[in-house]
Coordinates of C-alpha atoms in Angstrom, one line a residue:
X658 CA -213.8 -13.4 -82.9
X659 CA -210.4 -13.9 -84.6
X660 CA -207.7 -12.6 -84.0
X661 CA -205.2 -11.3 -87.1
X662 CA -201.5 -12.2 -86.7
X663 CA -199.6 -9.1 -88.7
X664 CA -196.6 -10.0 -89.8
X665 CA -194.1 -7.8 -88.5
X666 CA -193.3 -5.0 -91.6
X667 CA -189.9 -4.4 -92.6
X668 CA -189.6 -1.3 -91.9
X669 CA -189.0 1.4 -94.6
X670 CA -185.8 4.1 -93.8
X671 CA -188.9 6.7 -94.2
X672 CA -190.8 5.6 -91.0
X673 CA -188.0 5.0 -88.8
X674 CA -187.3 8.1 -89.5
X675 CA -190.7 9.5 -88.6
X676 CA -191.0 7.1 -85.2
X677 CA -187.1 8.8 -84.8
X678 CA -188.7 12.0 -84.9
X679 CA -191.1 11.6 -81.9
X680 CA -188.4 10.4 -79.0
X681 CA -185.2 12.2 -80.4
X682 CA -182.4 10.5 -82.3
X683 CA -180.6 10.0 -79.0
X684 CA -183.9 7.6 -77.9
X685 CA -184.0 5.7 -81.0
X686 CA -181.8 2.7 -81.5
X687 CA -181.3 1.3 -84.2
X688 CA -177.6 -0.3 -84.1
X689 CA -178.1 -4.3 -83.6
X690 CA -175.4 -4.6 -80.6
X691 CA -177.3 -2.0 -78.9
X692 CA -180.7 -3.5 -79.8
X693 CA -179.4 -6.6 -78.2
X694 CA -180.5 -6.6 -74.5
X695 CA -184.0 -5.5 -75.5
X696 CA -184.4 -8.6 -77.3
X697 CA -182.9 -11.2 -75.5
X698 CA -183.7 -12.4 -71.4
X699 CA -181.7 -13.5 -68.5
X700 CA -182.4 -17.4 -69.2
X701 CA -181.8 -17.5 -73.1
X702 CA -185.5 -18.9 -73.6
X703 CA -186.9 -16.2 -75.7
X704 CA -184.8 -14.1 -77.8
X705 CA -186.0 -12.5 -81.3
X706 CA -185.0 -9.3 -83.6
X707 CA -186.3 -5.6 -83.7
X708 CA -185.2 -2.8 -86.2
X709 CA -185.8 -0.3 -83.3
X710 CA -185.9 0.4 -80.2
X711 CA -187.5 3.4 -78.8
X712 CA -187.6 4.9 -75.1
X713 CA -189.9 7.5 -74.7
X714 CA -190.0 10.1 -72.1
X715 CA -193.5 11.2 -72.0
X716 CA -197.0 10.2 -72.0
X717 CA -196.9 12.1 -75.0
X718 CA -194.6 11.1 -77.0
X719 CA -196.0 7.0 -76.5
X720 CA -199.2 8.1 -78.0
X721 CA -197.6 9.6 -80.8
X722 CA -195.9 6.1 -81.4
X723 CA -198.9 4.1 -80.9
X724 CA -201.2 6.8 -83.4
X725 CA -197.6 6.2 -86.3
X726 CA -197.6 2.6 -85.6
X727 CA -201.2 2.3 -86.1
X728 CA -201.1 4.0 -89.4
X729 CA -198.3 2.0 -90.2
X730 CA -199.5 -1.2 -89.2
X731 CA -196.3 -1.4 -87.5
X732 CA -196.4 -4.2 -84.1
X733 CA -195.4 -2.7 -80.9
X734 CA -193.9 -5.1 -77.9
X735 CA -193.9 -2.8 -74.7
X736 CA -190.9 -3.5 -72.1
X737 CA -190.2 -2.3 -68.8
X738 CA -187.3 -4.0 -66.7
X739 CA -186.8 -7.1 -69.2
X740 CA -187.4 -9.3 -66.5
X741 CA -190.2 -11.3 -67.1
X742 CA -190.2 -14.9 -67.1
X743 CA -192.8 -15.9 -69.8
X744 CA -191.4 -14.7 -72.8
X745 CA -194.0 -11.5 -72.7
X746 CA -191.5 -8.6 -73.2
X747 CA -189.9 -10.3 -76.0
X748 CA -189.9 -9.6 -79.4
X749 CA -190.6 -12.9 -82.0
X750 CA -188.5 -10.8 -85.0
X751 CA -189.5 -7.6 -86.7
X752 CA -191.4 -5.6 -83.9
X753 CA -190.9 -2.3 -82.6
X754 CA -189.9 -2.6 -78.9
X755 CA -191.4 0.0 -76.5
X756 CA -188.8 0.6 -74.1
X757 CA -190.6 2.1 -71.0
X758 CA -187.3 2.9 -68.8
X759 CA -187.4 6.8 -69.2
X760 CA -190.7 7.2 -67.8
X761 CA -189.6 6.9 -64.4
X762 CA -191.2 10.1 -62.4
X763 CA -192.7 9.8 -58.9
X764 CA -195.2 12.2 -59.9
X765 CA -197.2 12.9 -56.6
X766 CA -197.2 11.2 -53.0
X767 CA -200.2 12.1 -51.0
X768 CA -199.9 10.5 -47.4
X769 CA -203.4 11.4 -46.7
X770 CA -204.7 9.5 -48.7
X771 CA -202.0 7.2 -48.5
X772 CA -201.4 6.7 -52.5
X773 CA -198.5 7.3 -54.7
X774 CA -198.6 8.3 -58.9
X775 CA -195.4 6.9 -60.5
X776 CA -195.0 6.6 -64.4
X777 CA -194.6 3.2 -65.7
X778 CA -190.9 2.8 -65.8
X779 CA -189.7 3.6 -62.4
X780 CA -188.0 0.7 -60.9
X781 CA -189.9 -1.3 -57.9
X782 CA -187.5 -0.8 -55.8
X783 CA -187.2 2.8 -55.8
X784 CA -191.1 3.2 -55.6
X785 CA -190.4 1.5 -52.2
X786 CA -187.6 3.4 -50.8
X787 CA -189.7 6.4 -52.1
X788 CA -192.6 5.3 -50.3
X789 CA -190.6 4.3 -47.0
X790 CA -188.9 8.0 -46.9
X791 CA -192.6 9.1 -46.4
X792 CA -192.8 7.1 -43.5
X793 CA -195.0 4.9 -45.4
X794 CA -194.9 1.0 -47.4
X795 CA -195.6 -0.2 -50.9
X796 CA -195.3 -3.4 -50.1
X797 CA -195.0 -5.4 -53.6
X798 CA -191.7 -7.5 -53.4
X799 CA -190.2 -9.9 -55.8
X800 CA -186.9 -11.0 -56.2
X801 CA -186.5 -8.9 -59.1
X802 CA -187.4 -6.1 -57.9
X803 CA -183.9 -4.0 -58.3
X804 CA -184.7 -3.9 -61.9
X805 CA -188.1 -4.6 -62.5
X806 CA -190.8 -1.8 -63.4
X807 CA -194.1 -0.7 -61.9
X808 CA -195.5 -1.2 -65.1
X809 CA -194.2 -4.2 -66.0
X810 CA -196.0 -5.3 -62.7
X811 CA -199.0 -4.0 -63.6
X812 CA -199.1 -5.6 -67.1
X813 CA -198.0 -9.1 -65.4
X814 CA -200.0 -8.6 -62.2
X815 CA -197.0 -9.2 -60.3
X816 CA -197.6 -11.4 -56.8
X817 CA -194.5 -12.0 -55.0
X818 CA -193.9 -12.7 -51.3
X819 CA -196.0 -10.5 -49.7
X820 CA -199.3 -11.1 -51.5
X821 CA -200.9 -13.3 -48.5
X822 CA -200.8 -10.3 -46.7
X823 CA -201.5 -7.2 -49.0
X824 CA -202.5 -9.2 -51.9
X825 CA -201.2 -9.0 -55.9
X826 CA -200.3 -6.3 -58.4
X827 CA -204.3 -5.6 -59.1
X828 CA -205.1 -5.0 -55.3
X829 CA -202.5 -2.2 -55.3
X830 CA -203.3 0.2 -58.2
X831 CA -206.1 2.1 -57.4
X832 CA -205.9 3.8 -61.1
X833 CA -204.1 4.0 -64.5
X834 CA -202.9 5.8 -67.2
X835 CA -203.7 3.5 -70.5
X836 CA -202.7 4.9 -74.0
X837 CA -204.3 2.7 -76.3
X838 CA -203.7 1.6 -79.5
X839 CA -204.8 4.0 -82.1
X840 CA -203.1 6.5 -79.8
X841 CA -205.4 7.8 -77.4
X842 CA -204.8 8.4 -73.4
X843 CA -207.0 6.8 -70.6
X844 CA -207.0 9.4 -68.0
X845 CA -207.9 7.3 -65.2
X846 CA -205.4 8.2 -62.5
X847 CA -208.0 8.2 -59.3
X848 CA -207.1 8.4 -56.3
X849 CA -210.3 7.2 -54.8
X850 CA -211.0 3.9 -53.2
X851 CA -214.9 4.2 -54.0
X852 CA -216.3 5.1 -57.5
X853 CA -219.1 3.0 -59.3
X854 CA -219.2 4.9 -61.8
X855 CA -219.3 1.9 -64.5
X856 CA -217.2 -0.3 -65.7
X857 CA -213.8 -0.6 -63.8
X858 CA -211.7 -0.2 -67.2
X859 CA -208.5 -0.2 -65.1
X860 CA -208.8 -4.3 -64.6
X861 CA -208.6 -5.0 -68.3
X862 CA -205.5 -3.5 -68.8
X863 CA -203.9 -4.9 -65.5
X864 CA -202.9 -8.4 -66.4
X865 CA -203.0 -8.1 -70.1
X866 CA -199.3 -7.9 -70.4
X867 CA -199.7 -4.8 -72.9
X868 CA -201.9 -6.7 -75.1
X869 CA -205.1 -4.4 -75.1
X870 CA -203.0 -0.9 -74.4
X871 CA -200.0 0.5 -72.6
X872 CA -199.6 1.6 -69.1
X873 CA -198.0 4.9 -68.5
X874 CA -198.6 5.2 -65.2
X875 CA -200.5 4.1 -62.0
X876 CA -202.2 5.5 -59.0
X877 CA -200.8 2.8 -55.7
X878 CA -202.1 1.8 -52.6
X879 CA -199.5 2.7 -49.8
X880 CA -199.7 1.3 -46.1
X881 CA -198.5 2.3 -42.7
X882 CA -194.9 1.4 -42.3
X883 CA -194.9 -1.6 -40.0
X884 CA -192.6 -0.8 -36.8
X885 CA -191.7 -3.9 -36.1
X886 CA -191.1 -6.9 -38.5
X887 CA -190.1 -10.4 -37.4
X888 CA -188.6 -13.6 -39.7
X889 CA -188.1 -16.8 -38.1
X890 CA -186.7 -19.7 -40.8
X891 CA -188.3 -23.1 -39.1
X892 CA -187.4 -27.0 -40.3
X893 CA -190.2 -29.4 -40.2
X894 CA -191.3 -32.9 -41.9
X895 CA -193.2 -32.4 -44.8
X896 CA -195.9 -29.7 -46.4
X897 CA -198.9 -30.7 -44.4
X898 CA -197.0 -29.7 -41.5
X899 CA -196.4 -26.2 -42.9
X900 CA -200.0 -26.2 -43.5
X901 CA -201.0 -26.9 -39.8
X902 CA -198.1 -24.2 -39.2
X903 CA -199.6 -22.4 -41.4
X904 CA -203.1 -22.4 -39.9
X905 CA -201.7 -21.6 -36.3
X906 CA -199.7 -18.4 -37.8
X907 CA -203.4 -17.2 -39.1
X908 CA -204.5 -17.4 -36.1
X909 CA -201.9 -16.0 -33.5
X910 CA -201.0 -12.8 -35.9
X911 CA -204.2 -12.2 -38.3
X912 CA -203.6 -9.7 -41.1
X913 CA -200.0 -9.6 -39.1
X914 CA -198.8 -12.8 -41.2
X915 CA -196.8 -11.1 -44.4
X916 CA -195.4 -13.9 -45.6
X917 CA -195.3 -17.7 -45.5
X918 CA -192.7 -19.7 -48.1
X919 CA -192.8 -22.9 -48.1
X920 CA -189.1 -24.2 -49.4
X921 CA -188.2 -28.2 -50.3
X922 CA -184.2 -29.3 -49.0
X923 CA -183.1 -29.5 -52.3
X924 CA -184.0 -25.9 -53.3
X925 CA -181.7 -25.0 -49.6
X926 CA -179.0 -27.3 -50.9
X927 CA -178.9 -25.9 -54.4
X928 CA -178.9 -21.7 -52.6
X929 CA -176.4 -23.2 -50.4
X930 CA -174.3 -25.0 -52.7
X931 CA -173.8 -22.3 -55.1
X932 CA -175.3 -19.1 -53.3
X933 CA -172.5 -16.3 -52.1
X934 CA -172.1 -16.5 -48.4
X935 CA -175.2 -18.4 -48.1
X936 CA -175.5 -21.1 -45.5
X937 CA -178.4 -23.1 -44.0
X938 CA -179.8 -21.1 -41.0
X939 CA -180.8 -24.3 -39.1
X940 CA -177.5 -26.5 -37.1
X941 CA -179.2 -29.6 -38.5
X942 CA -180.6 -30.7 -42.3
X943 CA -184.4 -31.0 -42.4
X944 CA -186.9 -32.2 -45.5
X945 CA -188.7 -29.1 -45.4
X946 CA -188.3 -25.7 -44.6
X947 CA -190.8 -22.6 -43.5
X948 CA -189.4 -18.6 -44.2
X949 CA -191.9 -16.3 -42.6
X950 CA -192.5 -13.4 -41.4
X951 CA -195.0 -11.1 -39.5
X952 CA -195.0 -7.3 -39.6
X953 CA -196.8 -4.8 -36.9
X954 CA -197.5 -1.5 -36.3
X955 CA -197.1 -2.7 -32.8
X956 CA -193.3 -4.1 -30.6
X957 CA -195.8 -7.5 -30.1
X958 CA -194.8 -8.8 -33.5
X959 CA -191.3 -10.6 -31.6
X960 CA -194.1 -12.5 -29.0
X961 CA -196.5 -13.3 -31.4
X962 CA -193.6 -15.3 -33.5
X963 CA -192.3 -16.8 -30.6
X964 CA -196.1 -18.2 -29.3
X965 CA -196.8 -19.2 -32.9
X966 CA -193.6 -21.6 -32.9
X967 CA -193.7 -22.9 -29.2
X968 CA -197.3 -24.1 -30.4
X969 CA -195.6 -25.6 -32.9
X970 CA -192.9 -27.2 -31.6
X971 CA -195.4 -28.4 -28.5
X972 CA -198.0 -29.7 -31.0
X973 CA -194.8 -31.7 -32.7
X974 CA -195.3 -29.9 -36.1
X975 CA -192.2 -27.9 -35.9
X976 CA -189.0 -29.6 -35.5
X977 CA -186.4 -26.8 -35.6
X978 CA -186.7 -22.6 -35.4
X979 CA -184.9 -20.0 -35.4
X980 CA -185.6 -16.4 -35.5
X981 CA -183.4 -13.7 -36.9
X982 CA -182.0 -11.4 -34.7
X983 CA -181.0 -8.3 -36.5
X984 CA -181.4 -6.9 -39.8
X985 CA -178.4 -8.3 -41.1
X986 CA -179.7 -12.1 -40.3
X987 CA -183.1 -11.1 -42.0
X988 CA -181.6 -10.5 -44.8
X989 CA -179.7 -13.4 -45.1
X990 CA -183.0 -15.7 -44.6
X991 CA -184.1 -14.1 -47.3
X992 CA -181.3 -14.1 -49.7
X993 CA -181.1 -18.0 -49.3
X994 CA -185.0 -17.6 -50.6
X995 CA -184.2 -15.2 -53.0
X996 CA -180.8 -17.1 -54.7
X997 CA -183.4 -20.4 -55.1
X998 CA -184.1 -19.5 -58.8
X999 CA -180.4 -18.9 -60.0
X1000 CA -179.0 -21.3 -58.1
X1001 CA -180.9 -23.8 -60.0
X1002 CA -178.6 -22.4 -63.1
X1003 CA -175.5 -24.9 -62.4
X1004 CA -177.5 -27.8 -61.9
X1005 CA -178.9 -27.8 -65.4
X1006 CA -181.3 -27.5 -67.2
X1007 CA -184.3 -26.4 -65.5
X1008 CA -188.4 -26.8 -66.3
X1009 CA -190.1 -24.4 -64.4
X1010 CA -193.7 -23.9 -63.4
X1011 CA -195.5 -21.4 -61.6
X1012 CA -198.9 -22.4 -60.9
X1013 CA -201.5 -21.9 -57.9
X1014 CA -203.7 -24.7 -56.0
X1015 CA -206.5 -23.8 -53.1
X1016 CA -203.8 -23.7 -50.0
X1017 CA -205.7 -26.5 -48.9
X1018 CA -204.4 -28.4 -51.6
X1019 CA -200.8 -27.9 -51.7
X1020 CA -199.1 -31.0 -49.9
X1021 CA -201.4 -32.8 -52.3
X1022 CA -200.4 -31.0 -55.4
X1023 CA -196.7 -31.7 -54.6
X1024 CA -197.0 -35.3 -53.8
X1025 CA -198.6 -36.2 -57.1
X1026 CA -196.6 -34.1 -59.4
X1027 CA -193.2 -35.2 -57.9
X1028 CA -194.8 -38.7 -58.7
X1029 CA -196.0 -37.9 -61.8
X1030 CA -192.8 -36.1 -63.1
X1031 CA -190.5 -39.2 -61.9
X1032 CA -192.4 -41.7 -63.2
X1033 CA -192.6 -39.4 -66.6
X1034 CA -188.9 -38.6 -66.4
X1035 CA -186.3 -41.0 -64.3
X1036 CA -184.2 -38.8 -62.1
X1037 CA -186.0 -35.9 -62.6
X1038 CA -185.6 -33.3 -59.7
X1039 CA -188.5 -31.8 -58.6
X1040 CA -187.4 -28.2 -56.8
X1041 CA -191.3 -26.9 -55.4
X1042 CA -190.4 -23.8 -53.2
X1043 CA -193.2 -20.8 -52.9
X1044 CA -195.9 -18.9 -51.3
X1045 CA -197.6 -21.4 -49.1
X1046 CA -199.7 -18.8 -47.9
X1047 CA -201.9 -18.1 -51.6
X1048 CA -201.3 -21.2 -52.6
X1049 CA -198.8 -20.6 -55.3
X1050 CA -196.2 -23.1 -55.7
X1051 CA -193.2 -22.3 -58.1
X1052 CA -193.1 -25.9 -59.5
X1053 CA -189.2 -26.6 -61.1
X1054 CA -188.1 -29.8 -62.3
X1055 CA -183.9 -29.7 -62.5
X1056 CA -182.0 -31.8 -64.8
X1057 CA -181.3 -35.3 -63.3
X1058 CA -178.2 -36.2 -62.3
X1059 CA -176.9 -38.8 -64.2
X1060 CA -177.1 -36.6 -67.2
X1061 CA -175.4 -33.6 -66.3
X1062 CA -172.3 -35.2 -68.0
X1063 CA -173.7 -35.3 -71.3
X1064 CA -172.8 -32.9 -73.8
X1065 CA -175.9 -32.8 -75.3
X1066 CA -177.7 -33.6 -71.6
X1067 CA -179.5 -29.8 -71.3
X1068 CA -181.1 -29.6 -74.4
X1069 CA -182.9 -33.3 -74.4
X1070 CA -184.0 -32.8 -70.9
X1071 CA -185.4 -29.4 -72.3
X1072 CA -186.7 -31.1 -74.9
X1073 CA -189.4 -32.9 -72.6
X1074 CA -190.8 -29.4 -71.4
X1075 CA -193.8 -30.2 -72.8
X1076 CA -194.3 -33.5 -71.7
X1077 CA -193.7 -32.2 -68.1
X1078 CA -195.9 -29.1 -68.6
X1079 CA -198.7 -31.7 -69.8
X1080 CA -198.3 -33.9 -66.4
X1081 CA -197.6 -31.4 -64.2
X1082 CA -201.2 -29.0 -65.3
X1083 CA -203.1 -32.2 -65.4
X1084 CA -202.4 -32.3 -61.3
X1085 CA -203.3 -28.7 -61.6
X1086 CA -206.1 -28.6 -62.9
X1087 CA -208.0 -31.6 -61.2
X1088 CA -207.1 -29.9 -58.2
X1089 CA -209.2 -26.5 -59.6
X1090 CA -205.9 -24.7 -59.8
X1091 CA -204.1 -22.2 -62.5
X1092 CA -201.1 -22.9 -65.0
X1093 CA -200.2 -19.3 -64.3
X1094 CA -200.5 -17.8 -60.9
X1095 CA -198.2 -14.5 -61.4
X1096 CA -196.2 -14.7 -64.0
X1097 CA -198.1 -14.3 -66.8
X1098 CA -198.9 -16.2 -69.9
X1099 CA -196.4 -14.2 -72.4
X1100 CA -195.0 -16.7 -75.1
X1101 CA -194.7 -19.6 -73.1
X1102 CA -198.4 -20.5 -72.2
X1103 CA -200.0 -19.1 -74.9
X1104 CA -200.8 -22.3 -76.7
X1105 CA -201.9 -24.2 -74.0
X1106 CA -204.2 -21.3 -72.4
X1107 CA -207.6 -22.4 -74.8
X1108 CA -207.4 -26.2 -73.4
X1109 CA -207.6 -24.6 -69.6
X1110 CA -209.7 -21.5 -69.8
X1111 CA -213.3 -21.2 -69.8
X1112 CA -214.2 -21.3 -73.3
X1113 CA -216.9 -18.1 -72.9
X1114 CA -213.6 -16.3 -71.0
X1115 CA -211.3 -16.7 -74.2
X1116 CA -214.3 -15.5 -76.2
X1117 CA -214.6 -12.3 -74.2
X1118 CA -210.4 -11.9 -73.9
X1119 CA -211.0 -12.3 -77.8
X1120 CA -213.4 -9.8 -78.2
X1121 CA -211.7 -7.1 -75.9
X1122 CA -208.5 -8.0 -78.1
X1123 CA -210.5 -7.2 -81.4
X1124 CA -212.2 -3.7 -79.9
X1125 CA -209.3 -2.1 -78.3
X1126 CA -206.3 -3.1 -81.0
X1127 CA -208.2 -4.6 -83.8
X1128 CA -204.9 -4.2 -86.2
X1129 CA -203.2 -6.5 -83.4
X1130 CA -200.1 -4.3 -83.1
X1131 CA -199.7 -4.4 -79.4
X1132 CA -197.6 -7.1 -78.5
X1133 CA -198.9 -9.7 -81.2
X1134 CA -198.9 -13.1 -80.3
X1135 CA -198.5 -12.9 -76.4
X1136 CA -201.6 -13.8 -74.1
X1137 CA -203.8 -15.2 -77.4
X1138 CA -202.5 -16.5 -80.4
X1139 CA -204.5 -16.0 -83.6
X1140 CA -207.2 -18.7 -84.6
X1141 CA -205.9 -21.0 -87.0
X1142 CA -208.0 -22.0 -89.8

């Protein structure tokens, strides 16, 4: 089934004035130093142009757009937070962005049967804090999550670090709201946990990064609110040790163990080197590093860390622990995790991966892609840090050293990205993993998603494409690219 690649119209004064119309002039932008932060991201990767920029406010007033824009045959690219790392939320030059930020409402909270309905712009973070004033937890968490959106989750099927626990972005809606296309609404906003009444439509659209229709807003799981929560940051040898940590945690705390991340010295060094008041928890350097935490509805969570690690230390896996002893010291673990990313900023130029293995597989993966990627690339630094605990590894491959003097140093080690994609997936994919564990395909992966997806699977994603939005409008060129003759 192809798959028609519009080129993006030039837009005629008549129908921005008639997209105007449906938002408001005060929600239509059309002044380029205004249109500039919907079309550009935090790293500079993807950047393109847009003649307009609208926000609408309604449910309403986005299937208006989408009904115009299909009569226009005018390409959509939906945004919520502008965070994504993929190049997904990005316009390539021409299309209409969908800015999704007004549609922020927390429109019901119903503790009895534990879910929340929030449209698709309201900020992750504040659909926690919501959620925790109930007495009750949505526990999604990524490092962006001060600025990403719920629906930006949804669209990307967001993981972050508490999926081992309460799983990804998919295992927290319960229902959507879809307007599709040609402009009309899926109402499927259920709150029910059982309903077999055909196909489940809401997994299409969760994932497809906006491709097949536009999330307005979600039914969520929420969850007690855990009364006691424990984080212990623990040094050790090397990943197979975290692994046999890993498999003691599972076994001491059960559905207890929220998060295990597993964290390399040289992504501590670079969070300590350049991270704000950030220091290395441990009195002593190790090779590796283990962040984890366990969460109870119980006071046993502080015993259960503390047996978990005194196996650990007696079965001479762990080498050096220490568990946080206030709030305050929590967060500071977790800001040294969280600062990994940018820290990686002033060490250069940075090739970044974010792919899954079984867990099993892990210490593997990392041993023969560090190999792989020196012997590709001399002084190459490999910076693997991640969730140990679903297997996804967050794979980044800094600058090397020697060559941070060069003027012209950044761009030719960017200039391999390719070459250290093509190494890199080759480990991941003998080893039955995924190029993309949660942040999407976007722009980035596009191309290479054919040569590592079942071939009856990208049939199928084809032909949902072609039913749904067979003028290709939303978000052209993102998840599939168009068959080239």
């Amino acid at each position: 089934m192809n798959i028609v690649q519009p080129k993006p119209p030039t837009l005629s004064p008549e129908t921005i004035a008639r997209f105007r119309a449906i938002v408001g002039d005060k929600y239509a932008i059309t002044d380029q130093a205004d249109v500039h932060q919907y079309v550009t991201e935090d790293r500079n990767l993807f950047f393109g142009t847009s003649p307009l920029v609208l926000r609408p406010g309604s449910t309403a007033e986005v299937a208006a757009i989408c009904k115009l824009a299909t009569e226009t045959r005018t390409a959509l690219v939906p945004q919520g937070g502008n965070t994504g790392l993929v190049g997904g939320q990005t316009p390539y030059g021409g299309e209409v962005v969908l800015s999704m930020r007004r549609m922020d409402k927390v429109r019901d909270l119903d503790t009895s049967s534990n879910t929340m309905t929030v449209e698709a712009g309201l900020v992750l973070q504040v659909a926690q804090q919501r959620a925790a004033e109930a007495d009750r937890l949505f526990p999604l968490s990524l490092g962006s999550e001060g600025s990403c959106t719920i629906g930006g989750n949804l669209s990307s099927n967001a993981g972050g670090t508490t999926a081992l626990a309460y799983g990804v972005a998919r295992e927290m809606a319960l229902g959507l709201e879809v307007v599709l296309a040609d402009g009309r609404i899926l109402n499927g906003l259920s709150k029910l946990k059982k309903d077999n009444t055909g196909y489940d439509l809401r997994n299409i659209f969760i994932g497809a990064e906006g491709s097949l229709g536009i999330i307005t807003a979600a039914t969520l799981k929420l969850f007690p609110k855990p009364r006691a929560v424990e984080t212990a940051f623990v040094g050790l040898k090397s990943p197979d040790d975290a692994l046999k940590l890993l498999g003691i945690s599972r076994s001491e705390a059960g559905g207890n163990l929220t998060s295990f991340e597993l964290i390399a010295d040289i992504a501590v060094d670079f969070s300590v080197r350049h991270g704000i008041g950030i220091r290395d928890p441990l009195s002593s350097k190790h090779v590796w590093y283990v962040l984890m935490e366990l969460s109870s509805g119980r006071d046993d969570a502080r015993a259960t860390l503390e047996a978990i690690l005194e196996r650990g230390f007696e079965d001479g896996i762990v080498d050096d622990a220490v568990i946080a002893e206030n709030i305050a010291h929590r967060q500071a673990f977790w800001k040294l995790r969280e600062e990994i990313s940018p820290a990686q900023k002033p060490e250069g130029g940075s090739i970044k991966h974010d792919i899954s293995v079984p867990v099993a597989s892990v210490p593997a993966f990392i041993a023969e892609a560090n190999a792989a990627v020196v012997k590709l690339m001399p002084g190459a630094r490999p910076v693997p840090f991640g969730h140990l605990g679903d297997g996804n590894i967050h794979y980044n491959v800094t600058q090397p050293k020697e060559t941070l003097g060069d003027s012209d140093g950044r761009e030719k080690f960017l200039a391999r990205w390719h070459d250290v994609n093509e190494v890199v997936f080759d480990v991941v994919l003998r080893m039955g993993g995924s190029i993309s564990a949660e942040h999407g395909i976007g722009q980035m992966k596009a191309a290479e998603l054919p040569s590592v997806k079942d071939p009856v699977a990208i049939e199928l994603m084809r032909s949902l494409k072609a039913m749904l939005d067979p003028l290709n409008i939303l978000n052209p060129g993102k998840v599939l690219l168009p068959v080239q003759h």
